[in-house]
CSV table of C-alpha atoms in Angstrom, one decimal:
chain,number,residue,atom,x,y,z
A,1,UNK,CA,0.0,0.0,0.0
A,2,UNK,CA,3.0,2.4,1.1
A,3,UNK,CA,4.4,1.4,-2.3
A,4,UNK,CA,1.4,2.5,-4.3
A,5,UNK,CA,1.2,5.5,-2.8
A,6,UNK,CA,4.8,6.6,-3.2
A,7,UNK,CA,4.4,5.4,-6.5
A,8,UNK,CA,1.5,7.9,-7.0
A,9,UNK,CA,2.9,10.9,-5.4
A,10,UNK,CA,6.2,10.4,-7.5
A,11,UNK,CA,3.8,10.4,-10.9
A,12,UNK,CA,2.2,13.4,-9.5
A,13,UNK,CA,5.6,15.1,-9.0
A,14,UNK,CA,6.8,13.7,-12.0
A,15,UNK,CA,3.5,15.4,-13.8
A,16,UNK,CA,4.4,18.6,-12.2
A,17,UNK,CA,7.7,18.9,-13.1
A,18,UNK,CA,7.2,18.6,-16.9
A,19,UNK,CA,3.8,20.9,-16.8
A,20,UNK,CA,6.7,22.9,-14.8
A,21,UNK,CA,9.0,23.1,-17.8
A,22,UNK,CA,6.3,23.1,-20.2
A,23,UNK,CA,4.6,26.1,-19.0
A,24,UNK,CA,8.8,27.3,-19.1
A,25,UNK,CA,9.1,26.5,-22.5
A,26,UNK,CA,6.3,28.1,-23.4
A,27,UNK,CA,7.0,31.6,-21.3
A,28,UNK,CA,10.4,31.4,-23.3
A,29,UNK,CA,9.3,30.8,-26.7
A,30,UNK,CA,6.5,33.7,-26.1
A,31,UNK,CA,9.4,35.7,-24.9
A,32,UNK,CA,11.5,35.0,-27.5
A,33,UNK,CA,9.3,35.5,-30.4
A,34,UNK,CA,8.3,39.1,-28.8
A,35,UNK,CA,11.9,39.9,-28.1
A,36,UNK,CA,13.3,39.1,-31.5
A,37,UNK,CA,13.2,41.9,-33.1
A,38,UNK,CA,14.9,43.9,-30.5
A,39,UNK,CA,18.3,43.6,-32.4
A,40,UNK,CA,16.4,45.7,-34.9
A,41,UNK,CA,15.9,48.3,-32.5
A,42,UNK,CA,17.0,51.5,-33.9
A,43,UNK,CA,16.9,53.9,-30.6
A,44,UNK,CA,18.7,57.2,-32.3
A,45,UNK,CA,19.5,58.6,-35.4
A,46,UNK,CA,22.9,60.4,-36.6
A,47,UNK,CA,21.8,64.5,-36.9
A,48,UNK,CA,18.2,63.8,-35.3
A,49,UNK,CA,19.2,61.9,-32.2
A,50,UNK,CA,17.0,60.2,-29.8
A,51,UNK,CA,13.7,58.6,-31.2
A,52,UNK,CA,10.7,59.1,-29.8
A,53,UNK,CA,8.9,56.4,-30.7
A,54,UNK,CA,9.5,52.5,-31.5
A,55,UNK,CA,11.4,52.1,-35.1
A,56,UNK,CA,13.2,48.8,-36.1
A,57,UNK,CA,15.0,48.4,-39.0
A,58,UNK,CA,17.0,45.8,-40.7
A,59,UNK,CA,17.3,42.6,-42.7
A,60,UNK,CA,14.9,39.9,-43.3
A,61,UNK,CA,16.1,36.8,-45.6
A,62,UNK,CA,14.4,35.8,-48.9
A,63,UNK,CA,15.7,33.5,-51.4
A,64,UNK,CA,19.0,32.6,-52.3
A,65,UNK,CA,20.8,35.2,-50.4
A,66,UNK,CA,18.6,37.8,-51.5
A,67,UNK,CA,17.7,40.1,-47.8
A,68,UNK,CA,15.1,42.8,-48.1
A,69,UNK,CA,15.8,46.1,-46.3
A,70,UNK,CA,12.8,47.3,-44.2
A,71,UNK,CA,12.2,50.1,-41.7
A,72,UNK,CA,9.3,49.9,-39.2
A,73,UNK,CA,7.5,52.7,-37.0
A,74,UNK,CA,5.6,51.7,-34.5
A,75,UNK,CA,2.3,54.2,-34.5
A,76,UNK,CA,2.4,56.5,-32.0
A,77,UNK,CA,-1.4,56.4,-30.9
A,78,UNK,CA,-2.0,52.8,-30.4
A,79,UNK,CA,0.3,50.6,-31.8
A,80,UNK,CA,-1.6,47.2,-30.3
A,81,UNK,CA,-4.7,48.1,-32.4
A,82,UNK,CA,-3.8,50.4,-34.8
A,83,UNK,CA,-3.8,48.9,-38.6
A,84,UNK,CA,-0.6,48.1,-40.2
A,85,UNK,CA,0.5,49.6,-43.6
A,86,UNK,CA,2.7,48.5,-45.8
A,87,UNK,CA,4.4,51.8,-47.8
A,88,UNK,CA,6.3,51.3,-51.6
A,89,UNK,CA,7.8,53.9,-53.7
A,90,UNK,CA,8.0,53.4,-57.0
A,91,UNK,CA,10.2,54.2,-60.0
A,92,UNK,CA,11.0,50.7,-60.7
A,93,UNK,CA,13.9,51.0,-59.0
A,94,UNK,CA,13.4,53.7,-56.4
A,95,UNK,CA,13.6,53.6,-52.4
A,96,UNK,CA,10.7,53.2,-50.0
A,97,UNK,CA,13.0,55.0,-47.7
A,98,UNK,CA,12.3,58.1,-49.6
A,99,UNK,CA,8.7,58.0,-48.5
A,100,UNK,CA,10.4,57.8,-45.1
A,101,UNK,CA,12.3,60.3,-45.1
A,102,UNK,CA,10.4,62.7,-47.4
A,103,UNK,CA,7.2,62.3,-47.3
A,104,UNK,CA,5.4,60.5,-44.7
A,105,UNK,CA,7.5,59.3,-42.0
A,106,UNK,CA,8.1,60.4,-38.2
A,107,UNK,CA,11.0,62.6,-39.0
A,108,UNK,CA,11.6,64.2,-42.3
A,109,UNK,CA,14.8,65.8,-44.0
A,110,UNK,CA,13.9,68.9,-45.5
A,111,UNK,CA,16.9,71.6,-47.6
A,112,UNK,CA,19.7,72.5,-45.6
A,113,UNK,CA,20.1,68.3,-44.3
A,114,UNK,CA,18.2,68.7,-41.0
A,115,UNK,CA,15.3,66.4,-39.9
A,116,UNK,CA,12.1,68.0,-38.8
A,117,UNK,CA,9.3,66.3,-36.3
A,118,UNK,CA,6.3,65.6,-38.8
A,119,UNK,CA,3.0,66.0,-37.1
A,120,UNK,CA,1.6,64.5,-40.5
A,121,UNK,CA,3.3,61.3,-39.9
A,122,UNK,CA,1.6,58.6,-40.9
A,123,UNK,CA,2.9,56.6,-38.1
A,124,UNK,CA,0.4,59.1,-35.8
A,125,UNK,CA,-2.4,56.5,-37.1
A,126,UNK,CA,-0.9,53.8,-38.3
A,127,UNK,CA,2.0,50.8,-38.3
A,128,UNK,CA,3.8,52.1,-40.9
A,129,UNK,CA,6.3,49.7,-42.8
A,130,UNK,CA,8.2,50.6,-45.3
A,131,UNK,CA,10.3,48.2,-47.9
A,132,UNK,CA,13.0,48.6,-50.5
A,133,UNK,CA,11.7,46.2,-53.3
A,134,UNK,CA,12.9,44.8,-55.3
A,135,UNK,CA,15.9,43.2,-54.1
A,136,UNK,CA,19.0,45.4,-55.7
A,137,UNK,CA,17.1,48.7,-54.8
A,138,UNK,CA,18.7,50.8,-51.6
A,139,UNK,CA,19.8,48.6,-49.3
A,140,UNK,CA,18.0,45.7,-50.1
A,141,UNK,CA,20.3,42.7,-51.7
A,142,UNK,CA,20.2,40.6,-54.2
A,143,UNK,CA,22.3,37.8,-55.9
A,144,UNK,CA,25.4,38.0,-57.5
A,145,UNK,CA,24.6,38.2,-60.7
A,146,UNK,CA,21.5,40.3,-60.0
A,147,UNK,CA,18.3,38.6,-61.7
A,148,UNK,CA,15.9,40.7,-64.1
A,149,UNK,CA,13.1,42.1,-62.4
A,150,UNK,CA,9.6,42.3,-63.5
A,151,UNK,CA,6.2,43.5,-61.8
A,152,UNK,CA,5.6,39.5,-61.0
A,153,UNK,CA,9.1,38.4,-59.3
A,154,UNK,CA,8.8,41.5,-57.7
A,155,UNK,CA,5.1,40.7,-56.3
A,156,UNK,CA,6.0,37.4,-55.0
A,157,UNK,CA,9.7,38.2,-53.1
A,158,UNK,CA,7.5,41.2,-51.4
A,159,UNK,CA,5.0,39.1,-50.5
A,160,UNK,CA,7.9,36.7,-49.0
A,161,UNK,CA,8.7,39.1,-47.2
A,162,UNK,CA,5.7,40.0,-45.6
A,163,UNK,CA,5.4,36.5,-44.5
A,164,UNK,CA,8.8,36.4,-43.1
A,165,UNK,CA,8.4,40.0,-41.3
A,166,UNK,CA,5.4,38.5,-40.0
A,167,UNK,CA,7.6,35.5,-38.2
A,168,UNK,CA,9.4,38.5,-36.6
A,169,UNK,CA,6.9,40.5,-35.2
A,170,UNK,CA,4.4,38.2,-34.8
A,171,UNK,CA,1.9,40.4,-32.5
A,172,UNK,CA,1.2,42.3,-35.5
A,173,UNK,CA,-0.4,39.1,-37.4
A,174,UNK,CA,-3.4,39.9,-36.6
A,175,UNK,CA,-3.4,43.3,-37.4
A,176,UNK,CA,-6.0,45.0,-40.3
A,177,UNK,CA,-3.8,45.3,-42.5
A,178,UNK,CA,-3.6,47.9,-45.8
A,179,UNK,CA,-1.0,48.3,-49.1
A,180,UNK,CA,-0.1,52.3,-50.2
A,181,UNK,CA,1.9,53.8,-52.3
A,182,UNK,CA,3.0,56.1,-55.2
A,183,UNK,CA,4.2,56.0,-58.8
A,184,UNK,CA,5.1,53.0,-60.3
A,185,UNK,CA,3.9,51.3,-56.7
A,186,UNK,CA,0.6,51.9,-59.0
A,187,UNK,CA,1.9,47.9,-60.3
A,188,UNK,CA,4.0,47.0,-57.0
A,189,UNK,CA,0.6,47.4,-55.0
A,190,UNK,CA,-2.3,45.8,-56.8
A,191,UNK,CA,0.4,43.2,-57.8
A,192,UNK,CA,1.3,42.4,-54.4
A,193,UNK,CA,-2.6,42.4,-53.4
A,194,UNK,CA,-3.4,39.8,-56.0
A,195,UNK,CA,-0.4,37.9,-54.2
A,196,UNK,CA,-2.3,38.5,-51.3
A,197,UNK,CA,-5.1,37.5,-52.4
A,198,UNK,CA,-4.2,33.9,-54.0
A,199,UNK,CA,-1.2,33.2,-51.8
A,200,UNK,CA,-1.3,30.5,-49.1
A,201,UNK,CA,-0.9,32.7,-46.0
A,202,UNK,CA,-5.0,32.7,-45.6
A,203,UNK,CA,-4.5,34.8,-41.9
A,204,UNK,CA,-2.8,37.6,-44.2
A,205,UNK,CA,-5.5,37.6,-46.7
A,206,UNK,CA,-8.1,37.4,-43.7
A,207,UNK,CA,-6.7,40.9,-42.8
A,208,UNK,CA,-6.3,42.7,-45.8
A,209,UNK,CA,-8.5,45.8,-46.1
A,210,UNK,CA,-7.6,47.2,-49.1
A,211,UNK,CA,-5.2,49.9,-50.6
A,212,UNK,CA,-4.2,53.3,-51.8
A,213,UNK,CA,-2.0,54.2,-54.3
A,214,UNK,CA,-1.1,58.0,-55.2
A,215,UNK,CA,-0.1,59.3,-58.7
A,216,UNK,CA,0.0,55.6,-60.0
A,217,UNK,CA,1.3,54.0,-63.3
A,218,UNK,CA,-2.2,52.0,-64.0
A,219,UNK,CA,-3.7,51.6,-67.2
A,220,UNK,CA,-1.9,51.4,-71.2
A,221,UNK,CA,-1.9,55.3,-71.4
A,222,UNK,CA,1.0,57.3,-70.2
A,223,UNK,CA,3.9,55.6,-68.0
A,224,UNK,CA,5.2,55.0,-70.7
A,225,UNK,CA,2.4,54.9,-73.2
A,226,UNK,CA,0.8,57.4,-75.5
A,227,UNK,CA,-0.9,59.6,-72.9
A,228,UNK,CA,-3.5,61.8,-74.9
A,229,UNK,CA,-4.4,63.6,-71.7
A,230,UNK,CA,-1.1,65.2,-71.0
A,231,UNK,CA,-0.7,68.1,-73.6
A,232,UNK,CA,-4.5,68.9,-72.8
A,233,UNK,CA,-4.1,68.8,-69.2
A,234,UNK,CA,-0.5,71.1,-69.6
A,235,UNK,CA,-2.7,73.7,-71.7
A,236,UNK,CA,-5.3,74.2,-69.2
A,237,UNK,CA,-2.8,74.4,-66.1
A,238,UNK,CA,-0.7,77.1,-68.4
A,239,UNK,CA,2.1,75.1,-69.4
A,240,UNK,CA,1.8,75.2,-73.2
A,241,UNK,CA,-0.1,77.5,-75.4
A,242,UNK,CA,-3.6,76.2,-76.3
A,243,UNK,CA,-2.5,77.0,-79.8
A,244,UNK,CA,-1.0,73.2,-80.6
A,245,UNK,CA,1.2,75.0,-83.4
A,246,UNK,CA,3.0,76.6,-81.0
A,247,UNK,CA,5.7,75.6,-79.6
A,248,UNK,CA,6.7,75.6,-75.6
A,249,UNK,CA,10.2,77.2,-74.5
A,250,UNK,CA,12.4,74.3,-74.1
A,251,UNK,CA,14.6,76.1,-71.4
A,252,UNK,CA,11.3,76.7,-69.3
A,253,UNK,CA,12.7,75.2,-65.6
A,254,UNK,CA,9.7,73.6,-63.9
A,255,UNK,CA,10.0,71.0,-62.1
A,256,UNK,CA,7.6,68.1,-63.8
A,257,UNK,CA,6.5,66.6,-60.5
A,258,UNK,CA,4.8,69.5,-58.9
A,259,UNK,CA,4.3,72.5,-61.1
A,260,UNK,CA,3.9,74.8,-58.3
A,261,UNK,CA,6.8,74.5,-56.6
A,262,UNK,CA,10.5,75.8,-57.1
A,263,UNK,CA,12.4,73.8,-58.7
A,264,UNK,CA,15.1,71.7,-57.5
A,265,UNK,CA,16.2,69.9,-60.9
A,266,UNK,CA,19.3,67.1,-60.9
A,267,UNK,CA,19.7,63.9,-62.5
A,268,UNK,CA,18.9,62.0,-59.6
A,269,UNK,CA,15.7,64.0,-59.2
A,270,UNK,CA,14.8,62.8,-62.7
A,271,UNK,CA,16.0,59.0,-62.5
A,272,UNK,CA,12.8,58.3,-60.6
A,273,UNK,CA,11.0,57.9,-63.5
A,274,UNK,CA,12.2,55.1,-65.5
A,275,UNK,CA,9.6,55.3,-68.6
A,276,UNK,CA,9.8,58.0,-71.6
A,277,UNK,CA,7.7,61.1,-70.8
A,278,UNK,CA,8.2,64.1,-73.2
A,279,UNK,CA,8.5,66.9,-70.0
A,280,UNK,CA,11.0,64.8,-68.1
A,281,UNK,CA,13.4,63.4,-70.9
A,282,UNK,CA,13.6,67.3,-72.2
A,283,UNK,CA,14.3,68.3,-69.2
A,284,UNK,CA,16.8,65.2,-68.7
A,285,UNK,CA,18.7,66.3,-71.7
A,286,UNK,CA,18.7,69.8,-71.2
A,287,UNK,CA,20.5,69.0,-67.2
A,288,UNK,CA,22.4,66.0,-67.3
A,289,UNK,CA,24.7,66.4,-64.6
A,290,UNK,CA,25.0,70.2,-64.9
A,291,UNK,CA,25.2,71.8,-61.5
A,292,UNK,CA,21.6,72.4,-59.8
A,293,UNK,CA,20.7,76.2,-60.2
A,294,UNK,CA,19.2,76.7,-56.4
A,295,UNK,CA,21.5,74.3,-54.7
A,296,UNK,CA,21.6,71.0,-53.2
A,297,UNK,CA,18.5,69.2,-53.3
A,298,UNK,CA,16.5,67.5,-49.8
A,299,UNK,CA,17.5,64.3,-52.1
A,300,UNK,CA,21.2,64.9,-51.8
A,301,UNK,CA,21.0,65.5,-48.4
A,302,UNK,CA,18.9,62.4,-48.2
A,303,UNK,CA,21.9,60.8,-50.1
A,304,UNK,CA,24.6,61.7,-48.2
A,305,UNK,CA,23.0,61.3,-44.8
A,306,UNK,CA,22.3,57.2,-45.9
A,307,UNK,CA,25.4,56.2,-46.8
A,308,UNK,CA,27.2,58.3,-43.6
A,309,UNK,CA,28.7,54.8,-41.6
A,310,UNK,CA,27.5,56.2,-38.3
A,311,UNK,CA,23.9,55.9,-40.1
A,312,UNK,CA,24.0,52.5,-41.5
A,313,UNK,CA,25.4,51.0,-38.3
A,314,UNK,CA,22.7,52.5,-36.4
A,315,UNK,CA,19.7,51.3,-39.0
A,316,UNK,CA,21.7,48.0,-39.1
A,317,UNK,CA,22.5,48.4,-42.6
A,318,UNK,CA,24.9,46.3,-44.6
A,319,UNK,CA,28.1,48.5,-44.4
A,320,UNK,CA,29.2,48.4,-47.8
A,321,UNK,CA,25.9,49.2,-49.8
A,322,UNK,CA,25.9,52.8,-51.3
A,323,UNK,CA,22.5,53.8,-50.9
A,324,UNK,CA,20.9,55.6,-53.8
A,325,UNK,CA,17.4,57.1,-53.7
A,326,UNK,CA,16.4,55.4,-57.5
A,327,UNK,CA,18.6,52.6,-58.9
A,328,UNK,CA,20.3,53.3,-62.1
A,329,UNK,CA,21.4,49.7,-62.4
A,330,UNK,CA,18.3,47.7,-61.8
A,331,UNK,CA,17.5,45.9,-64.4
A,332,UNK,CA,13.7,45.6,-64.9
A,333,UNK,CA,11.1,44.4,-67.2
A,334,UNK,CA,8.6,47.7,-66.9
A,335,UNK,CA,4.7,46.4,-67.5
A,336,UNK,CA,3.6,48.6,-70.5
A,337,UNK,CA,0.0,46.8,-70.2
A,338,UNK,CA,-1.2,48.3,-67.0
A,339,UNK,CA,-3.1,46.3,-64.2
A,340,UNK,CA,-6.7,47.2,-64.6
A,341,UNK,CA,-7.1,43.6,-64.8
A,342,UNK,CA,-6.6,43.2,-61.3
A,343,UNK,CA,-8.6,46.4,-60.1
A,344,UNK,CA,-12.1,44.3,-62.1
A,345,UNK,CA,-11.3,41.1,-60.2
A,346,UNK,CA,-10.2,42.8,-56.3
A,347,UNK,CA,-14.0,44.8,-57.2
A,348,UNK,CA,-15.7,41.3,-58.0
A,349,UNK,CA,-14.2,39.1,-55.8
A,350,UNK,CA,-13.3,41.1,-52.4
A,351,UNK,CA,-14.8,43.1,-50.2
A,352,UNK,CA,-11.6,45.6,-50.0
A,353,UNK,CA,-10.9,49.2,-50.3
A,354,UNK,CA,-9.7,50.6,-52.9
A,355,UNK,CA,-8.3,54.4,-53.5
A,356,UNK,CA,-6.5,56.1,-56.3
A,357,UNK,CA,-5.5,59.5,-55.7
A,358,UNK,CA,-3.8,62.1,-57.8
A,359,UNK,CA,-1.9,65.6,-56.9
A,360,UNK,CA,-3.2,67.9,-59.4
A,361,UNK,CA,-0.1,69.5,-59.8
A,362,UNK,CA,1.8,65.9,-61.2
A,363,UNK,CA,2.4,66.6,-64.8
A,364,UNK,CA,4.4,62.9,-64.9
A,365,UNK,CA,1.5,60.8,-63.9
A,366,UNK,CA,-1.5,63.9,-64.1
A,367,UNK,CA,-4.8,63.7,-62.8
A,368,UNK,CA,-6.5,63.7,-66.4
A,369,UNK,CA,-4.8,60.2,-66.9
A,370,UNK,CA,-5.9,58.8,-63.6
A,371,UNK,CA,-9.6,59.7,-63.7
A,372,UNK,CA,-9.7,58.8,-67.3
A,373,UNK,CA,-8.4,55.0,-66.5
A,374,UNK,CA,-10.8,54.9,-63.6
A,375,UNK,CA,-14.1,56.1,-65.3
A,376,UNK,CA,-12.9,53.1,-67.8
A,377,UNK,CA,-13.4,50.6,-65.3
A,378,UNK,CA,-17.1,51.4,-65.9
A,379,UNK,CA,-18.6,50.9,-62.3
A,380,UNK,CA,-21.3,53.0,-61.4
A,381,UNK,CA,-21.5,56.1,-59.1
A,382,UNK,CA,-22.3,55.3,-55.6
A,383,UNK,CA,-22.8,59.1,-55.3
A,384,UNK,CA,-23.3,61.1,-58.5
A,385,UNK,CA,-21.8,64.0,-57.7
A,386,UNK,CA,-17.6,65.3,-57.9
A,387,UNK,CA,-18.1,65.7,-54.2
A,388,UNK,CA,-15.8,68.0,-52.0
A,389,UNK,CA,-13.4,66.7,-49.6
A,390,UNK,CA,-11.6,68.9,-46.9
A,391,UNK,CA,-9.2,68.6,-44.3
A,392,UNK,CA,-8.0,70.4,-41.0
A,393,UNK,CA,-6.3,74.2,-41.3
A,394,UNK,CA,-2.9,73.6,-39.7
A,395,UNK,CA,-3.5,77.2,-38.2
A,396,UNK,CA,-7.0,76.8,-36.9
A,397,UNK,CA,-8.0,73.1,-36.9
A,398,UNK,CA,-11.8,74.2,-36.9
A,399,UNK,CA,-11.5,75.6,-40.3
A,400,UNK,CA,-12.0,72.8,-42.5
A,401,UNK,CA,-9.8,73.7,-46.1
A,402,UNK,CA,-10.3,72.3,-49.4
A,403,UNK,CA,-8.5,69.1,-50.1
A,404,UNK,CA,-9.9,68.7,-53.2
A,405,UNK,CA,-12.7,66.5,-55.0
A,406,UNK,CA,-13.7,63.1,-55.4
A,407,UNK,CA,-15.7,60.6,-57.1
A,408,UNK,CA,-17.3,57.6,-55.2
A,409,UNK,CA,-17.9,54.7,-57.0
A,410,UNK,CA,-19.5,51.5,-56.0
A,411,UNK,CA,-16.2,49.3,-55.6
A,412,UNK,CA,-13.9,52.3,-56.4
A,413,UNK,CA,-12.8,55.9,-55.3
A,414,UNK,CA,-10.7,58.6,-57.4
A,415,UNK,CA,-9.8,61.7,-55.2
A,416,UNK,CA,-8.1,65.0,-56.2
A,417,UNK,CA,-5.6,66.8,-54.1
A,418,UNK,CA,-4.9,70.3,-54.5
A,419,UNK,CA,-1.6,72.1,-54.2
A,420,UNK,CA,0.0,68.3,-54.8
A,421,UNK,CA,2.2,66.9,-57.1
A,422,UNK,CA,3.6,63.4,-57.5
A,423,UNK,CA,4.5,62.7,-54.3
A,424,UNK,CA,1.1,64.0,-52.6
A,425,UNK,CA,2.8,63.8,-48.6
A,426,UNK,CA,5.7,65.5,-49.5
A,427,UNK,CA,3.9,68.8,-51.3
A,428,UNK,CA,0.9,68.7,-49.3
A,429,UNK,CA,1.4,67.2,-45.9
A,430,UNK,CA,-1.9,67.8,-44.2
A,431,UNK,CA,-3.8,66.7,-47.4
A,432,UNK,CA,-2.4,64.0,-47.7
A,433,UNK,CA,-2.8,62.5,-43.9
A,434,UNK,CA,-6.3,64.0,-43.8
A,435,UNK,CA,-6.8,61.6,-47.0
A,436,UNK,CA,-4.9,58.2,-45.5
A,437,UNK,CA,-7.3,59.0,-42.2
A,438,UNK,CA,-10.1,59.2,-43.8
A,439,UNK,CA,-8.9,55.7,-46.2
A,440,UNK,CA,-8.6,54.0,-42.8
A,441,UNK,CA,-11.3,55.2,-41.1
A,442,UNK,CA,-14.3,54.8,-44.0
A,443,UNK,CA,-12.5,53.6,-46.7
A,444,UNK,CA,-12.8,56.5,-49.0
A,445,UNK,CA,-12.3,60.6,-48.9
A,446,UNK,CA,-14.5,62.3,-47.0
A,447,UNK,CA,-14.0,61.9,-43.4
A,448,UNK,CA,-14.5,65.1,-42.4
């Protein structure tokens, strides 16, 4: 009897003990996978200093040695249930950390090399996470040789990526999660939804919501294309006479992304855009690599800042990359055929958002060509009307201010910005996060 009961209060220990180390293996693995990413942890910058909110940055492994460069902010309102979004540039070739550092992120480099706090961070709202796709582009690296890029091998390491990110920060798996971007991210996007979409990963598909995409190569006109709205839309904004016979000045110094601003011109300015486009090849041959007439660009500074050591050991970049804002040595298959294809079957076959939005000041990708590929997707109005669409004076919050117009169709929304060029957060700040706010929030313009 003695012997059965020893025998029992041994298996009772012996039960214990390995719920014991269970329950320890579990704590640690739970650890673990929260703590990974802490050797990403970037807690000051070189020039800026001391963060003030949660970035990471680094590596994550693809195929074949290939390692994708990413920078994450954490938002700085409620990261635990805020949506994450996933931010590409465009070009082909062209960094995501420009967006960072230009346009929408936490801290922004404007002329004379200094960063400035950005209240109209999209990290205020959001998980922001920016990547350098393809592989070969800023600090992101690819094999030796380098393969040829196209819009689908491009889709599919991105979308490897995400999945891999997603082993790394796991608490944001189940996270709503939205696509945005700009330029020729008008292919990386909708190509990396319909990745999404008809990958295995059915937790990230779950959570997709939708996307935005600014200025956006889309359609077979323009990017490349004939675009028969461009001389039309230059006429009317005062950029060549209405008189076709007569010629514009080809010394004229405008800058083709925003034609409101002062110009900044330099090649690397202009190696953005990849395709033929009559305004920026003139103006490419007329520069070359003549010295810029109002100084240094915010994109040199940009430059330089990168590829300082200090910097790239505290981003925990690869010390012997020379980071360039648009690769000139990408090779890449551009898409000439446009993705409307995907738009009709995203507006058939999923419930998501979508948002194309244009600053009407872009002569490279201009509003006239956006709205004209849209209409030809031939859904109906929701809301028959070119409704206004304001956002929040900087000086007087209670003052709403013009944004622009919009058109609200019933799987579909185009949107103007006013006093915007190509890259919509870097010429009009507020706009522009009044417009992702209002994406998140209702899924179209017209939060306010």
């Amino acid at each position: 009897m003695v012997d059965i009961v020893v025998l029992i209060i041994c298996n009772s220990l012996f039960t214990l003990l390995n719920m014991r180390n269970l329950l320890i293996t579990v704590a640690l693995l739970a650890i673990v996978a929260v703590a990974q990413p802490a050797s990403d942890r970037v807690t000051s910058l070189p020039v800026y200093g001391q963060l003030k909110s949660a970035n990471y940055a680094g590596y994550v492994n693809l195929t074949e040695g290939r390692r994708a460069f990413y920078w994450f902010v954490e938002s700085q309102r409620s990261p635990s249930s805020d949506p994450l979004v996933l931010w590409l540039n465009g070009g082909p070739g062209c960094s995501s950390l420009l967006g960072f550092s230009e346009e929408n992120g936490p801290y922004t480099m404007r002329h004379g090399g200094n960063f400035e706090d950005n209240a109209f961070a999209y990290s205020t709202i959001a998980n922001v996470l920016y990547l350098e796709s393809p592989p070969g582009v800023g600090f992101s690296l690819d094999t030796v040789p380098a393969i040829v890029w196209n819009d689908t091998n491009t889709a599919q390491m991105s979308y490897l990526f995400l999945r891999n990110w997603f082993k790394r920060f796991p608490k944001y798996r189940n996270h709503k999660l939205y696509l945005a971007g700009e330029s020729y991210a008008g292919h990386y996007v909708p190509q990396l939804a319909y990745q999404i979409f008809t990958g295995s990963d059915s937790r990230i598909r779950a959570n997709m919501q939708g996307f935005m995409v600014g200025n956006p190569c889309t359609g077979n006109i323009g990017c490349g294309n004939n675009d028969p709205t461009l001389n039309t839309f230059l006429q009317y904004q005062g950029f060549a006479a209405l008189n076709a016979s007569v010629p514009t000045d080809p010394n004229a110094n405008y800058d083709p992304y925003d034609l409101l601003v002062p110009t900044c011109p330099s090649a690397s300015l202009l190696s953005r855009i990849r395709f033929p486009h009559p305004i920026v090849d003139a103006l490419r041959k007329r520069l070359r690599d003549a010295p810029y007439p109002y100084g240094p660009c915010a994109d040199n500074f940009v430059t330089a800042w990168f590829n300082r050591e200090d910097v790239k050991q505290a981003i925990h970049a690869d010390l012997d990359v020379t980071w360039t804002e648009c690769s000139n040595t990408l090779n890449y298959t551009i898409n000439f055929d446009g993705v409307t294809d995907l738009y009709k079957i995203f507006m058939e076959q999923t419930k998501w958002h979508l948002l194309i939005y244009s600053g009407l000041s872009d002569s490279v990708v201009n509003m006239a060509q956006t709205q004209t590929i849209v209409n030809g997707l031939n859904r109906p109005l929701k809301v028959n009307q070119f409704t206004a669409w304001n956002y929040p004076y900087v000086y007087n919050a209670t003052v709403p201010q013009l944004g622009g117009f919009y058109l609200l169709f019933d799987r579909i929304a185009w949107a103007g910005v006013r006093d915007a060029g190509h890259m919509v957060p870097q010429f009009n700040p507020p706009a522009a996060h009044e417009l992702f706010r209002s994406f998140l929030d209702i899924g179209r313009p017209g939060r306010m």
